[in-house]
PDB file of C-alpha atoms (C1' of nucleotides) in Angstrom:
ATOM      1  CA  MET A  18     -32.168  27.510  -0.745  1.00  0.00           C
ATOM      2  CA  PRO A  19     -30.492  29.962  -3.027  1.00  0.00           C
ATOM      3  CA  ARG A  20     -26.709  30.310  -3.060  1.00  0.00           C
ATOM      4  CA  SER A  21     -24.915  33.207  -4.396  1.00  0.00           C
ATOM      5  CA  PHE A  22     -21.321  34.520  -5.088  1.00  0.00           C
ATOM      6  CA  LEU A  23     -20.498  38.286  -4.185  1.00  0.00           C
ATOM      7  CA  VAL A  24     -16.906  38.375  -5.655  1.00  0.00           C
ATOM      8  CA  LYS A  25     -14.609  41.273  -5.091  1.00  0.00           C
ATOM      9  CA  THR A  26     -11.229  41.355  -6.589  1.00  0.00           C
ATOM     10  CA  HIS A  27      -8.577  42.645  -4.493  1.00  0.00           C
ATOM     11  CA  SER A  28      -5.924  43.908  -6.945  1.00  0.00           C
ATOM     12  CA  GLY A  29      -2.527  43.650  -5.435  1.00  0.00           C
ATOM     13  CA  HIS A  30      -3.509  41.735  -2.545  1.00  0.00           C
ATOM     14  CA  ARG A  31      -2.128  38.577  -2.774  1.00  0.00           C
ATOM     15  CA  VAL A  32      -2.725  35.661  -0.239  1.00  0.00           C
ATOM     16  CA  PRO A  33       0.593  34.333   0.478  1.00  0.00           C
ATOM     17  CA  ASN A  34      -0.449  30.880   1.962  1.00  0.00           C
ATOM     18  CA  TYR A  35      -3.416  28.930   2.971  1.00  0.00           C
ATOM     19  CA  GLY A  36      -2.811  29.553   6.771  1.00  0.00           C
ATOM     20  CA  GLN A  37      -3.455  33.139   6.305  1.00  0.00           C
ATOM     21  CA  LEU A  38      -6.651  32.357   4.416  1.00  0.00           C
ATOM     22  CA  GLU A  39      -7.624  30.222   7.373  1.00  0.00           C
ATOM     23  CA  ARG A  40      -6.883  33.071   9.884  1.00  0.00           C
ATOM     24  CA  GLN A  41      -8.804  35.433   7.671  1.00  0.00           C
ATOM     25  CA  ARG A  42     -11.844  33.055   7.429  1.00  0.00           C
ATOM     26  CA  GLU A  43     -11.753  32.583  11.296  1.00  0.00           C
ATOM     27  CA  THR A  44     -11.751  36.403  11.742  1.00  0.00           C
ATOM     28  CA  ASN A  45     -14.605  36.841   9.403  1.00  0.00           C
ATOM     29  CA  GLY A  46     -18.176  36.890  11.107  1.00  0.00           C
ATOM     30  CA  ALA A  47     -21.433  35.835   9.807  1.00  0.00           C
ATOM     31  CA  CYS A  48     -23.525  37.772   7.415  1.00  0.00           C
ATOM     32  CA  SER A  49     -25.832  40.180   9.046  1.00  0.00           C
ATOM     33  CA  ALA A  50     -28.582  39.560   6.564  1.00  0.00           C
ATOM     34  CA  CYS A  51     -28.879  35.756   6.266  1.00  0.00           C
ATOM     35  CA  GLY A  52     -26.594  34.503   8.904  1.00  0.00           C
ATOM     36  CA  GLY A  53     -24.527  32.920   6.273  1.00  0.00           C
ATOM     37  CA  LEU A  54     -20.553  33.165   6.359  1.00  0.00           C
ATOM     38  CA  VAL A  55     -18.571  35.646   4.446  1.00  0.00           C
ATOM     39  CA  VAL A  56     -15.436  34.049   3.748  1.00  0.00           C
ATOM     40  CA  PRO A  57     -12.376  35.121   1.499  1.00  0.00           C
ATOM     41  CA  LEU A  58     -11.588  32.575  -1.179  1.00  0.00           C
ATOM     42  CA  VAL A  59      -8.701  32.280  -3.368  1.00  0.00           C
ATOM     43  CA  LEU A  60      -8.882  31.630  -7.132  1.00  0.00           C
ATOM     44  CA  PRO A  61      -6.352  31.709  -9.770  1.00  0.00           C
ATOM     45  CA  ASP A  62      -5.231  35.500 -10.780  1.00  0.00           C
ATOM     46  CA  LYS A  63      -5.581  35.943 -14.500  1.00  0.00           C
ATOM     47  CA  ALA A  64      -3.122  38.894 -14.276  1.00  0.00           C
ATOM     48  CA  ALA A  65      -0.388  36.752 -12.841  1.00  0.00           C
ATOM     49  CA  PRO A  66      -0.499  33.312 -14.901  1.00  0.00           C
ATOM     50  CA  SER A  67       2.309  30.875 -14.015  1.00  0.00           C
ATOM     51  CA  THR A  68       4.915  30.082 -16.979  1.00  0.00           C
ATOM     52  CA  PRO A  69       3.801  26.848 -18.438  1.00  0.00           C
ATOM     53  CA  GLY A  70       5.578  24.003 -16.819  1.00  0.00           C
ATOM     54  CA  ASP A  71       5.945  26.015 -13.692  1.00  0.00           C
ATOM     55  CA  PRO A  72       4.563  24.084 -10.517  1.00  0.00           C
ATOM     56  CA  PRO A  73       1.312  26.303  -9.397  1.00  0.00           C
ATOM     57  CA  ARG A  74       2.455  28.984  -6.798  1.00  0.00           C
ATOM     58  CA  PRO A  75       0.152  29.514  -3.997  1.00  0.00           C
ATOM     59  CA  TRP A  76       0.685  33.324  -4.017  1.00  0.00           C
ATOM     60  CA  ASP A  77      -0.483  33.282  -7.829  1.00  0.00           C
ATOM     61  CA  PHE A  78      -3.959  33.874  -6.811  1.00  0.00           C
ATOM     62  CA  THR A  79      -6.323  36.748  -6.354  1.00  0.00           C
ATOM     63  CA  SER A  80      -8.043  36.610  -3.162  1.00  0.00           C
ATOM     64  CA  VAL A  81     -11.911  36.964  -3.438  1.00  0.00           C
ATOM     65  CA  VAL A  82     -14.623  37.183  -1.010  1.00  0.00           C
ATOM     66  CA  ALA A  83     -17.466  34.794  -1.190  1.00  0.00           C
ATOM     67  CA  HIS A  84     -20.711  35.196   0.265  1.00  0.00           C
ATOM     68  CA  VAL A  85     -22.082  31.723   1.200  1.00  0.00           C
ATOM     69  CA  SER A  86     -25.833  31.690   1.919  1.00  0.00           C
ATOM     70  CA  LEU A  87     -25.183  28.793   4.606  1.00  0.00           C
ATOM     71  CA  PRO A  88     -25.157  28.538   8.173  1.00  0.00           C
ATOM     72  CA  LEU A  89     -21.823  28.503   9.595  1.00  0.00           C
ATOM     73  CA  PRO A  90     -18.836  26.495   8.221  1.00  0.00           C
ATOM     74  CA  THR A  91     -19.284  23.880   5.562  1.00  0.00           C
ATOM     75  CA  PHE A  92     -16.139  22.063   4.916  1.00  0.00           C
ATOM     76  CA  LEU A  93     -17.589  18.548   4.420  1.00  0.00           C
ATOM     77  CA  CYS A  94     -16.487  15.114   4.660  1.00  0.00           C
ATOM     78  CA  ASN A  95     -17.918  13.285   1.669  1.00  0.00           C
ATOM     79  CA  GLU A  96     -18.003  10.012   3.487  1.00  0.00           C
ATOM     80  CA  GLU A  97     -19.961  11.617   6.440  1.00  0.00           C
ATOM     81  CA  ALA A  98     -22.230  13.655   4.510  1.00  0.00           C
ATOM     82  CA  ARG A  99     -23.068  10.847   2.089  1.00  0.00           C
ATOM     83  CA  GLY A 100     -26.559  10.050   2.466  1.00  0.00           C
ATOM     84  CA  ALA A 101     -27.752  13.557   3.274  1.00  0.00           C
ATOM     85  CA  SER A 102     -30.400  14.797   0.664  1.00  0.00           C
ATOM     86  CA  GLY A 103     -29.355  17.172  -2.081  1.00  0.00           C
ATOM     87  CA  PRO A 104     -25.930  18.202  -3.298  1.00  0.00           C
ATOM     88  CA  ASP A 105     -23.063  19.169  -1.235  1.00  0.00           C
ATOM     89  CA  PRO A 106     -23.610  22.639  -0.693  1.00  0.00           C
ATOM     90  CA  LEU A 107     -19.967  23.474  -0.229  1.00  0.00           C
ATOM     91  CA  GLU A 108     -18.945  21.672  -3.151  1.00  0.00           C
ATOM     92  CA  VAL A 109     -21.385  23.616  -5.426  1.00  0.00           C
ATOM     93  CA  SER A 110     -20.209  26.815  -3.756  1.00  0.00           C
ATOM     94  CA  LEU A 111     -16.389  26.266  -4.294  1.00  0.00           C
ATOM     95  CA  ALA A 112     -16.728  25.159  -7.882  1.00  0.00           C
ATOM     96  CA  ASP A 113     -14.751  27.374 -10.065  1.00  0.00           C
ATOM     97  CA  PRO A 114     -16.915  28.547 -13.147  1.00  0.00           C
ATOM     98  CA  ARG A 115     -13.954  30.048 -14.899  1.00  0.00           C
ATOM     99  CA  ALA A 116     -12.214  26.629 -15.145  1.00  0.00           C
ATOM    100  CA  GLY A 117     -15.363  24.854 -16.298  1.00  0.00           C
ATOM    101  CA  ARG A 118     -15.606  22.995 -13.275  1.00  0.00           C
ATOM    102  CA  ALA A 119     -18.958  21.305 -12.817  1.00  0.00           C
ATOM    103  CA  PRO A 120     -20.874  21.675  -9.640  1.00  0.00           C
ATOM    104  CA  GLY A 121     -20.327  18.799  -7.062  1.00  0.00           C
ATOM    105  CA  ALA A 122     -16.516  18.624  -7.706  1.00  0.00           C
ATOM    106  CA  PRO A 123     -15.146  17.427  -4.431  1.00  0.00           C
ATOM    107  CA  LEU A 124     -13.407  20.100  -2.245  1.00  0.00           C
ATOM    108  CA  ARG A 125     -10.134  18.519  -2.336  1.00  0.00           C
ATOM    109  CA  ASP A 126     -10.267  18.500  -6.162  1.00  0.00           C
ATOM    110  CA  SER A 127     -11.097  22.105  -5.917  1.00  0.00           C
ATOM    111  CA  LEU A 128      -8.217  22.858  -3.641  1.00  0.00           C
ATOM    112  CA  GLN A 129      -5.829  21.143  -5.920  1.00  0.00           C
ATOM    113  CA  HIS A 130      -7.120  22.781  -9.020  1.00  0.00           C
ATOM    114  CA  LEU A 131      -6.473  26.053  -7.247  1.00  0.00           C
ATOM    115  CA  GLY A 132      -2.896  25.087  -6.685  1.00  0.00           C
ATOM    116  CA  LEU A 133      -3.563  25.016  -2.916  1.00  0.00           C
ATOM    117  CA  PRO A 134      -0.713  23.176  -0.816  1.00  0.00           C
ATOM    118  CA  PRO A 135      -1.914  19.843   0.717  1.00  0.00           C
ATOM    119  CA  LEU A 136      -3.298  20.080   4.315  1.00  0.00           C
ATOM    120  CA  LEU A 137      -2.642  16.726   5.605  1.00  0.00           C
ATOM    121  CA  ALA A 138      -0.530  17.034   8.628  1.00  0.00           C
ATOM    122  CA  LEU A 139      -1.652  14.795  11.273  1.00  0.00           C
ATOM    123  CA  PRO A 140      -2.412  15.912  14.844  1.00  0.00           C
ATOM    124  CA  THR A 141       0.826  16.123  16.921  1.00  0.00           C
ATOM    125  CA  ARG A 142      -0.503  13.417  19.122  1.00  0.00           C
ATOM    126  CA  TRP A 143      -1.998  10.225  18.086  1.00  0.00           C
ATOM    127  CA  PRO A 144      -4.268   8.533  18.975  1.00  0.00           C
ATOM    128  CA  PRO A 145      -6.286  11.536  20.130  1.00  0.00           C
ATOM    129  CA  VAL A 146      -6.267  12.006  23.982  1.00  0.00           C
ATOM    130  CA  LEU A 147      -9.381  11.633  25.384  1.00  0.00           C
ATOM    131  CA  GLY A 148     -10.825  14.457  27.694  1.00  0.00           C
ATOM    132  CA  ALA A 149     -11.396  13.980  31.493  1.00  0.00           C
ATOM    133  CA  ASP A 150     -15.055  12.695  30.457  1.00  0.00           C
ATOM    134  CA  GLY A 151     -13.845  10.354  28.005  1.00  0.00           C
ATOM    135  CA  ALA A 152     -16.474  11.789  25.584  1.00  0.00           C
ATOM    136  CA  GLN A 153     -13.834  12.255  22.728  1.00  0.00           C
ATOM    137  CA  ALA A 154     -14.411   9.197  20.435  1.00  0.00           C
ATOM    138  CA  PRO A 155     -11.107   7.862  19.000  1.00  0.00           C
ATOM    139  CA  GLY A 156     -10.516   9.112  15.619  1.00  0.00           C
ATOM    140  CA  HIS A 157     -12.926  12.004  15.724  1.00  0.00           C
ATOM    141  CA  LEU A 158     -11.636  15.710  16.019  1.00  0.00           C
ATOM    142  CA  PRO A 159     -12.665  17.603  19.001  1.00  0.00           C
ATOM    143  CA  GLY A 160     -15.953  18.889  18.950  1.00  0.00           C
ATOM    144  CA  ALA A 161     -14.719  22.580  18.614  1.00  0.00           C
ATOM    145  CA  GLU A 162     -13.526  21.604  15.026  1.00  0.00           C
ATOM    146  CA  ARG A 163     -16.800  20.300  14.029  1.00  0.00           C
ATOM    147  CA  ALA A 164     -19.413  22.532  12.170  1.00  0.00           C
ATOM    148  CA  PRO A 165     -22.716  22.667  14.208  1.00  0.00           C
ATOM    149  CA  HIS A 166     -26.074  21.507  12.568  1.00  0.00           C
ATOM    150  CA  THR A 167     -24.033  20.167   9.688  1.00  0.00           C
ATOM    151  CA  PRO A 168     -23.509  16.480   9.338  1.00  0.00           C
ATOM    152  CA  GLY A 169     -19.757  15.782   8.379  1.00  0.00           C
ATOM    153  CA  GLY A 170     -19.181  19.554   8.473  1.00  0.00           C
ATOM    154  CA  PHE A 171     -15.909  21.169   9.698  1.00  0.00           C
ATOM    155  CA  ARG A 172     -15.083  24.686  10.714  1.00  0.00           C
ATOM    156  CA  THR A 173     -11.887  24.697   8.524  1.00  0.00           C
ATOM    157  CA  PRO A 174     -10.266  22.746   5.344  1.00  0.00           C
ATOM    158  CA  ALA A 175      -7.343  21.667   7.948  1.00  0.00           C
ATOM    159  CA  ALA A 176      -9.792  20.297  10.297  1.00  0.00           C
ATOM    160  CA  LEU A 177     -11.655  18.400   7.371  1.00  0.00           C
ATOM    161  CA  ALA A 178      -8.164  17.290   6.137  1.00  0.00           C
ATOM    162  CA  ARG A 179      -7.284  16.188   9.649  1.00  0.00           C
ATOM    163  CA  HIS A 180     -10.626  14.263   9.824  1.00  0.00           C
ATOM    164  CA  GLN A 181     -10.117  12.483   6.514  1.00  0.00           C
ATOM    165  CA  GLN A 182      -6.577  11.446   7.438  1.00  0.00           C
ATOM    166  CA  LEU A 183      -7.798  10.027  10.704  1.00  0.00           C
ATOM    167  CA  GLN A 184     -10.610   8.015   9.019  1.00  0.00           C
ATOM    168  CA  CYS A 185      -8.098   6.526   6.495  1.00  0.00           C
ATOM    169  CA  HIS A 186      -5.825   5.541   9.171  1.00  0.00           C
ATOM    170  CA  LEU A 187      -8.609   3.955  11.121  1.00  0.00           C
ATOM    171  CA  GLN A 188      -9.849   2.350   7.882  1.00  0.00           C
ATOM    172  CA  ALA A 189      -6.368   0.533   7.592  1.00  0.00           C
ATOM    173  CA  GLN A 190      -6.654  -0.592  11.051  1.00  0.00           C
ATOM    174  CA  ARG A 191     -10.202  -1.711  10.869  1.00  0.00           C
ATOM    175  CA  ARG A 192     -10.795  -5.229  12.214  1.00  0.00           C
ATOM    176  CA  PHE A 193     -13.649  -7.630  12.110  1.00  0.00           C
ATOM    177  CA  ALA A 194     -14.155  -9.588  15.234  1.00  0.00           C
ATOM    178  CA  CYS A 195     -16.127 -12.927  15.567  1.00  0.00           C
ATOM    179  CA  LYS A 196     -18.911 -12.723  18.245  1.00  0.00           C
ATOM    180  CA  SER A 197     -18.401 -16.291  19.095  1.00  0.00           C
ATOM    181  CA  CYS A 198     -14.883 -16.171  20.141  1.00  0.00           C
ATOM    182  CA  ASP A 199     -12.132 -13.437  20.587  1.00  0.00           C
ATOM    183  CA  LYS A 200     -10.781 -13.847  17.058  1.00  0.00           C
ATOM    184  CA  GLU A 201     -10.354 -11.072  14.603  1.00  0.00           C
ATOM    185  CA  TYR A 202      -9.702 -10.620  10.922  1.00  0.00           C
ATOM    186  CA  GLY A 203      -8.667  -8.015   8.579  1.00  0.00           C
ATOM    187  CA  SER A 204     -11.373  -8.642   6.196  1.00  0.00           C
ATOM    188  CA  LEU A 205     -14.998  -9.392   6.119  1.00  0.00           C
ATOM    189  CA  GLY A 206     -14.591 -12.349   3.973  1.00  0.00           C
ATOM    190  CA  ALA A 207     -11.800 -13.732   6.317  1.00  0.00           C
ATOM    191  CA  LEU A 208     -14.506 -13.463   9.325  1.00  0.00           C
ATOM    192  CA  LYS A 209     -17.210 -15.321   7.335  1.00  0.00           C
ATOM    193  CA  MET A 210     -14.717 -17.894   6.676  1.00  0.00           C
ATOM    194  CA  HIS A 211     -14.045 -18.296  10.302  1.00  0.00           C
ATOM    195  CA  ILE A 212     -17.664 -18.163  11.249  1.00  0.00           C
ATOM    196  CA  ARG A 213     -17.980 -21.245   9.439  1.00  0.00           C
ATOM    197  CA  THR A 214     -15.811 -22.894  12.036  1.00  0.00           C
ATOM    198  CA  HIS A 215     -18.843 -22.483  14.571  1.00  0.00           C
ATOM    199  CA  THR A 216     -21.742 -23.252  12.196  1.00  0.00           C
ATOM    200  CA  LEU A 217     -19.969 -26.273  10.516  1.00  0.00           C
ATOM    201  CA  PRO A 218     -22.508 -26.263   7.528  1.00  0.00           C
ATOM    202  CA  CYS A 219     -21.056 -29.582   5.905  1.00  0.00           C
ATOM    203  CA  LEU A 220     -22.283 -32.709   6.959  1.00  0.00           C
ATOM    204  CA  CYS A 221     -21.059 -36.072   6.131  1.00  0.00           C
ATOM    205  CA  ALA A 222     -24.105 -38.271   4.787  1.00  0.00           C
ATOM    206  CA  VAL A 223     -22.512 -41.417   6.279  1.00  0.00           C
ATOM    207  CA  CYS A 224     -21.611 -40.592   9.789  1.00  0.00           C
ATOM    208  CA  GLY A 225     -22.985 -37.241  10.386  1.00  0.00           C
ATOM    209  CA  LYS A 226     -19.994 -35.617  11.234  1.00  0.00           C
ATOM    210  CA  ALA A 227     -19.840 -31.560  10.473  1.00  0.00           C
ATOM    211  CA  PHE A 228     -17.044 -29.649   8.920  1.00  0.00           C
ATOM    212  CA  SER A 229     -16.512 -26.106   8.018  1.00  0.00           C
ATOM    213  CA  ARG A 230     -15.600 -26.439   4.661  1.00  0.00           C
ATOM    214  CA  PRO A 231     -16.530 -28.735   1.557  1.00  0.00           C
ATOM    215  CA  TRP A 232     -13.201 -29.830   1.002  1.00  0.00           C
ATOM    216  CA  LEU A 233     -12.667 -30.902   4.517  1.00  0.00           C
ATOM    217  CA  LEU A 234     -15.719 -32.861   4.255  1.00  0.00           C
ATOM    218  CA  GLN A 235     -14.285 -34.431   1.065  1.00  0.00           C
ATOM    219  CA  GLY A 236     -11.119 -35.513   2.839  1.00  0.00           C
ATOM    220  CA  HIS A 237     -13.351 -36.926   5.463  1.00  0.00           C
ATOM    221  CA  ILE A 238     -15.339 -38.892   2.915  1.00  0.00           C
ATOM    222  CA  ARG A 239     -12.232 -40.659   1.773  1.00  0.00           C
ATOM    223  CA  THR A 240     -11.654 -42.104   5.331  1.00  0.00           C
ATOM    224  CA  HIS A 241     -15.289 -43.907   4.765  1.00  0.00           C
ATOM    225  CA  THR A 242     -14.356 -44.810   0.985  1.00  0.00           C
ATOM    226  CA  GLY A 243     -10.640 -45.618   1.432  1.00  0.00           C
ATOM    227  CA  GLU A 244      -9.773 -43.482  -1.429  1.00  0.00           C
ATOM    228  CA  LYS A 245      -6.074 -42.339  -1.310  1.00  0.00           C
ATOM    229  CA  PRO A 246      -5.150 -40.444  -4.292  1.00  0.00           C
ATOM    230  CA  TYR A 247      -1.920 -39.001  -3.209  1.00  0.00           C
ATOM    231  CA  THR A 248       0.849 -41.313  -3.941  1.00  0.00           C
ATOM    232  CA  CYS A 249       4.627 -41.148  -2.674  1.00  0.00           C
ATOM    233  CA  PRO A 250       6.996 -41.278  -5.667  1.00  0.00           C
ATOM    234  CA  HIS A 251       9.679 -42.991  -3.640  1.00  0.00           C
ATOM    235  CA  CYS A 252       7.829 -45.877  -1.986  1.00  0.00           C
ATOM    236  CA  SER A 253       4.292 -45.807  -3.811  1.00  0.00           C
ATOM    237  CA  ARG A 254       2.717 -45.271  -0.490  1.00  0.00           C
ATOM    238  CA  ALA A 255      -0.743 -43.985  -1.045  1.00  0.00           C
ATOM    239  CA  PHE A 256      -2.335 -41.173   1.242  1.00  0.00           C
ATOM    240  CA  ALA A 257      -5.809 -39.559   1.303  1.00  0.00           C
ATOM    241  CA  ASP A 258      -4.512 -36.038   2.173  1.00  0.00           C
ATOM    242  CA  ARG A 259      -1.830 -34.048   0.426  1.00  0.00           C
ATOM    243  CA  SER A 260      -0.729 -32.550   3.490  1.00  0.00           C
ATOM    244  CA  ASN A 261       0.102 -36.095   5.011  1.00  0.00           C
ATOM    245  CA  LEU A 262       1.763 -36.987   1.656  1.00  0.00           C
ATOM    246  CA  ARG A 263       3.998 -34.038   2.195  1.00  0.00           C
ATOM    247  CA  ALA A 264       4.859 -35.065   5.692  1.00  0.00           C
ATOM    248  CA  HIS A 265       5.600 -38.313   4.470  1.00  0.00           C
ATOM    249  CA  LEU A 266       7.900 -37.193   1.931  1.00  0.00           C
ATOM    250  CA  GLN A 267       9.922 -35.700   4.816  1.00  0.00           C
ATOM    251  CA  THR A 268      10.875 -39.094   5.771  1.00  0.00           C
ATOM    252  CA  HIS A 269      12.579 -39.684   2.507  1.00  0.00           C
ATOM    253  CA  SER A 270      14.456 -36.656   2.929  1.00  0.00           C
ATOM    254  CA  ASP A 271      18.189 -36.712   4.148  1.00  0.00           C
ATOM    255  CA  THR A 272      18.134 -33.325   5.366  1.00  0.00           C
ATOM    256  CA  LYS A 273      15.459 -32.787   8.165  1.00  0.00           C
ATOM    257  CA  LYS A 274      13.987 -29.232   8.366  1.00  0.00           C
ATOM    258  CA  TYR A 275      13.861 -28.971  11.931  1.00  0.00           C
ATOM    259  CA  GLN A 276      16.864 -29.122  14.061  1.00  0.00           C
ATOM    260  CA  CYS A 277      17.479 -29.227  17.700  1.00  0.00           C
ATOM    261  CA  LYS A 278      19.602 -26.037  18.779  1.00  0.00           C
ATOM    262  CA  ARG A 279      21.072 -28.114  21.736  1.00  0.00           C
ATOM    263  CA  CYS A 280      21.858 -31.520  20.127  1.00  0.00           C
ATOM    264  CA  ALA A 281      21.560 -30.581  16.517  1.00  0.00           C
ATOM    265  CA  LYS A 282      19.393 -33.419  16.131  1.00  0.00           C
ATOM    266  CA  THR A 283      17.132 -33.180  13.153  1.00  0.00           C
ATOM    267  CA  PHE A 284      13.392 -33.833  12.687  1.00  0.00           C
ATOM    268  CA  SER A 285      11.137 -34.136   9.666  1.00  0.00           C
ATOM    269  CA  ARG A 286       8.122 -32.222  11.667  1.00  0.00           C
ATOM    270  CA  VAL A 287       8.149 -29.582  13.970  1.00  0.00           C
ATOM    271  CA  ALA A 288       5.982 -31.256  16.253  1.00  0.00           C
ATOM    272  CA  LEU A 289       8.665 -34.173  16.719  1.00  0.00           C
ATOM    273  CA  LEU A 290      11.256 -31.337  17.365  1.00  0.00           C
ATOM    274  CA  ALA A 291       8.866 -29.793  20.073  1.00  0.00           C
ATOM    275  CA  ARG A 292       8.587 -33.136  21.786  1.00  0.00           C
ATOM    276  CA  HIS A 293      12.181 -33.786  21.697  1.00  0.00           C
ATOM    277  CA  GLU A 294      13.062 -30.394  23.144  1.00  0.00           C
ATOM    278  CA  GLU A 295      10.377 -31.211  25.989  1.00  0.00           C
ATOM    279  CA  SER A 296      12.200 -34.406  26.540  1.00  0.00           C
ATOM    280  CA  SER A 297      15.079 -35.026  29.122  1.00  0.00           C
ATOM    281  CA  CYS A 298      17.573 -35.014  26.490  1.00  0.00           C
ATOM    282  CA  CYS A 299      17.353 -31.067  26.451  1.00  0.00           C
ATOM    283  CA  ALA A 300      16.081 -30.343  29.788  1.00  0.00           C
ATOM    284  CA  PRO A 301      17.918 -27.763  31.622  1.00  0.00           C
TER     285      PRO A 301
ATOM    286  C1'  DC B  17      11.255 -41.937  23.714  1.00  0.00           C
ATOM    287  C1'  DT B  18      10.861 -41.470  18.740  1.00  0.00           C
ATOM    288  C1'  DG B  19       9.059 -41.899  14.093  1.00  0.00           C
ATOM    289  C1'  DG B  20       5.411 -41.716  11.572  1.00  0.00           C
ATOM    290  C1'  DG B  21       0.314 -41.947   9.706  1.00  0.00           C
ATOM    291  C1'  DG B  22      -4.470 -40.196   9.849  1.00  0.00           C
ATOM    292  C1'  DA B  23      -7.427 -36.500  10.663  1.00  0.00           C
ATOM    293  C1'  DG B  24      -8.724 -32.025  10.684  1.00  0.00           C
ATOM    294  C1'  DG B  25      -8.247 -26.611  11.213  1.00  0.00           C
ATOM    295  C1'  DG B  26      -6.989 -22.044   9.358  1.00  0.00           C
ATOM    296  C1'  DG B  27      -5.378 -18.378   6.360  1.00  0.00           C
ATOM    297  C1'  DG B  28      -4.442 -17.037   1.852  1.00  0.00           C
ATOM    298  C1'  DC B  29      -4.868 -16.819  -3.235  1.00  0.00           C
ATOM    299  C1'  DC B  30      -7.403 -17.307  -7.491  1.00  0.00           C
ATOM    300  C1'  DC B  31     -11.482 -17.901 -10.478  1.00  0.00           C
TER     301       DC B  31
ATOM    302  C1'  DG C  22     -18.963 -13.097  -2.365  1.00  0.00           C
ATOM    303  C1'  DG C  23     -18.632 -17.884  -2.708  1.00  0.00           C
ATOM    304  C1'  DG C  24     -16.088 -22.164  -3.690  1.00  0.00           C
ATOM    305  C1'  DG C  25     -12.027 -24.587  -4.940  1.00  0.00           C
ATOM    306  C1'  DC C  26      -7.482 -25.320  -3.955  1.00  0.00           C
ATOM    307  C1'  DC C  27      -3.116 -25.024  -1.743  1.00  0.00           C
ATOM    308  C1'  DC C  28      -0.081 -24.643   1.939  1.00  0.00           C
ATOM    309  C1'  DC C  29       0.957 -24.813   6.744  1.00  0.00           C
ATOM    310  C1'  DC C  30       0.117 -26.478  10.968  1.00  0.00           C
ATOM    311  C1'  DT C  31      -1.534 -29.097  15.096  1.00  0.00           C
ATOM    312  C1'  DC C  32      -3.476 -32.891  17.597  1.00  0.00           C
ATOM    313  C1'  DC C  33      -4.035 -37.854  18.280  1.00  0.00           C
ATOM    314  C1'  DC C  34      -2.766 -42.186  18.142  1.00  0.00           C
ATOM    315  C1'  DC C  35       0.228 -46.342  17.238  1.00  0.00           C
ATOM    316  C1'  DA C  36       3.994 -49.157  16.147  1.00  0.00           C
TER     317       DA C  36
END
DNA sequence: CTGGGGAGGGGGCCC
DNA sequence: GGGGCCCCCTCCCCA
């Protein structure tokens, strides 16, 4: 599909902010010839260059009109549009040839290059409120903000920005749930590690007992061989498991880690403290 | 009831 | 992504 720019410079007509651009854009109609959208764009104004070192000002732009030969709106989410054939039409359309930007530059880069303010205000209510029919999926903007017939397309840059921020928020909260039990994990690797506790792929060649991890099997094999590689430096007692040696070292310590809040008695292990607190000593 | 050993599980980190 | 390792923890059992 051919894409064209019909650019008209409005001398002396400055676009003060992006909200105004949006309002103009939303009031423009479709092209009577092709059904595409005639939208105002803002591009850097060569007649009003910013002083070097000055931050870009949104009003240092000349508004132009771009005739995008596309069906209605085209602010694409790169993630959702990925997989669609061909280049992102909006990205091609918004590339600024005067800045030597290659077609395909992401929309957000184009906006940033043009000195436009960020449009990352979250919706005032989060999570989004479902409609009466419950059709509004969490993390998705209302359908009215979606561009019809364009996967990943949004009607306005603000809608696209809101969508992308919601997706970022959801990604951060993404959980990986185990199908065999109700546990959830923050990463796929952690979930796979957990699944091993169900599949128990490590089998003992001596007794056939199954374990989730190889090093657990190694520790178990020591119960058959009698190997005890961990020796207490205080009493020379040997242990097959490092954790058990660590627990044993507590018995040599004068200061026990776990203290009863009622009688101030200390214990070397939290299990001993718990058992003590459940005993008649500290019963109410 | 208490202290402690034995065995094993789970998450995180690093390579 | 997977394995090795570490640390922390729990449960069971026995003296």
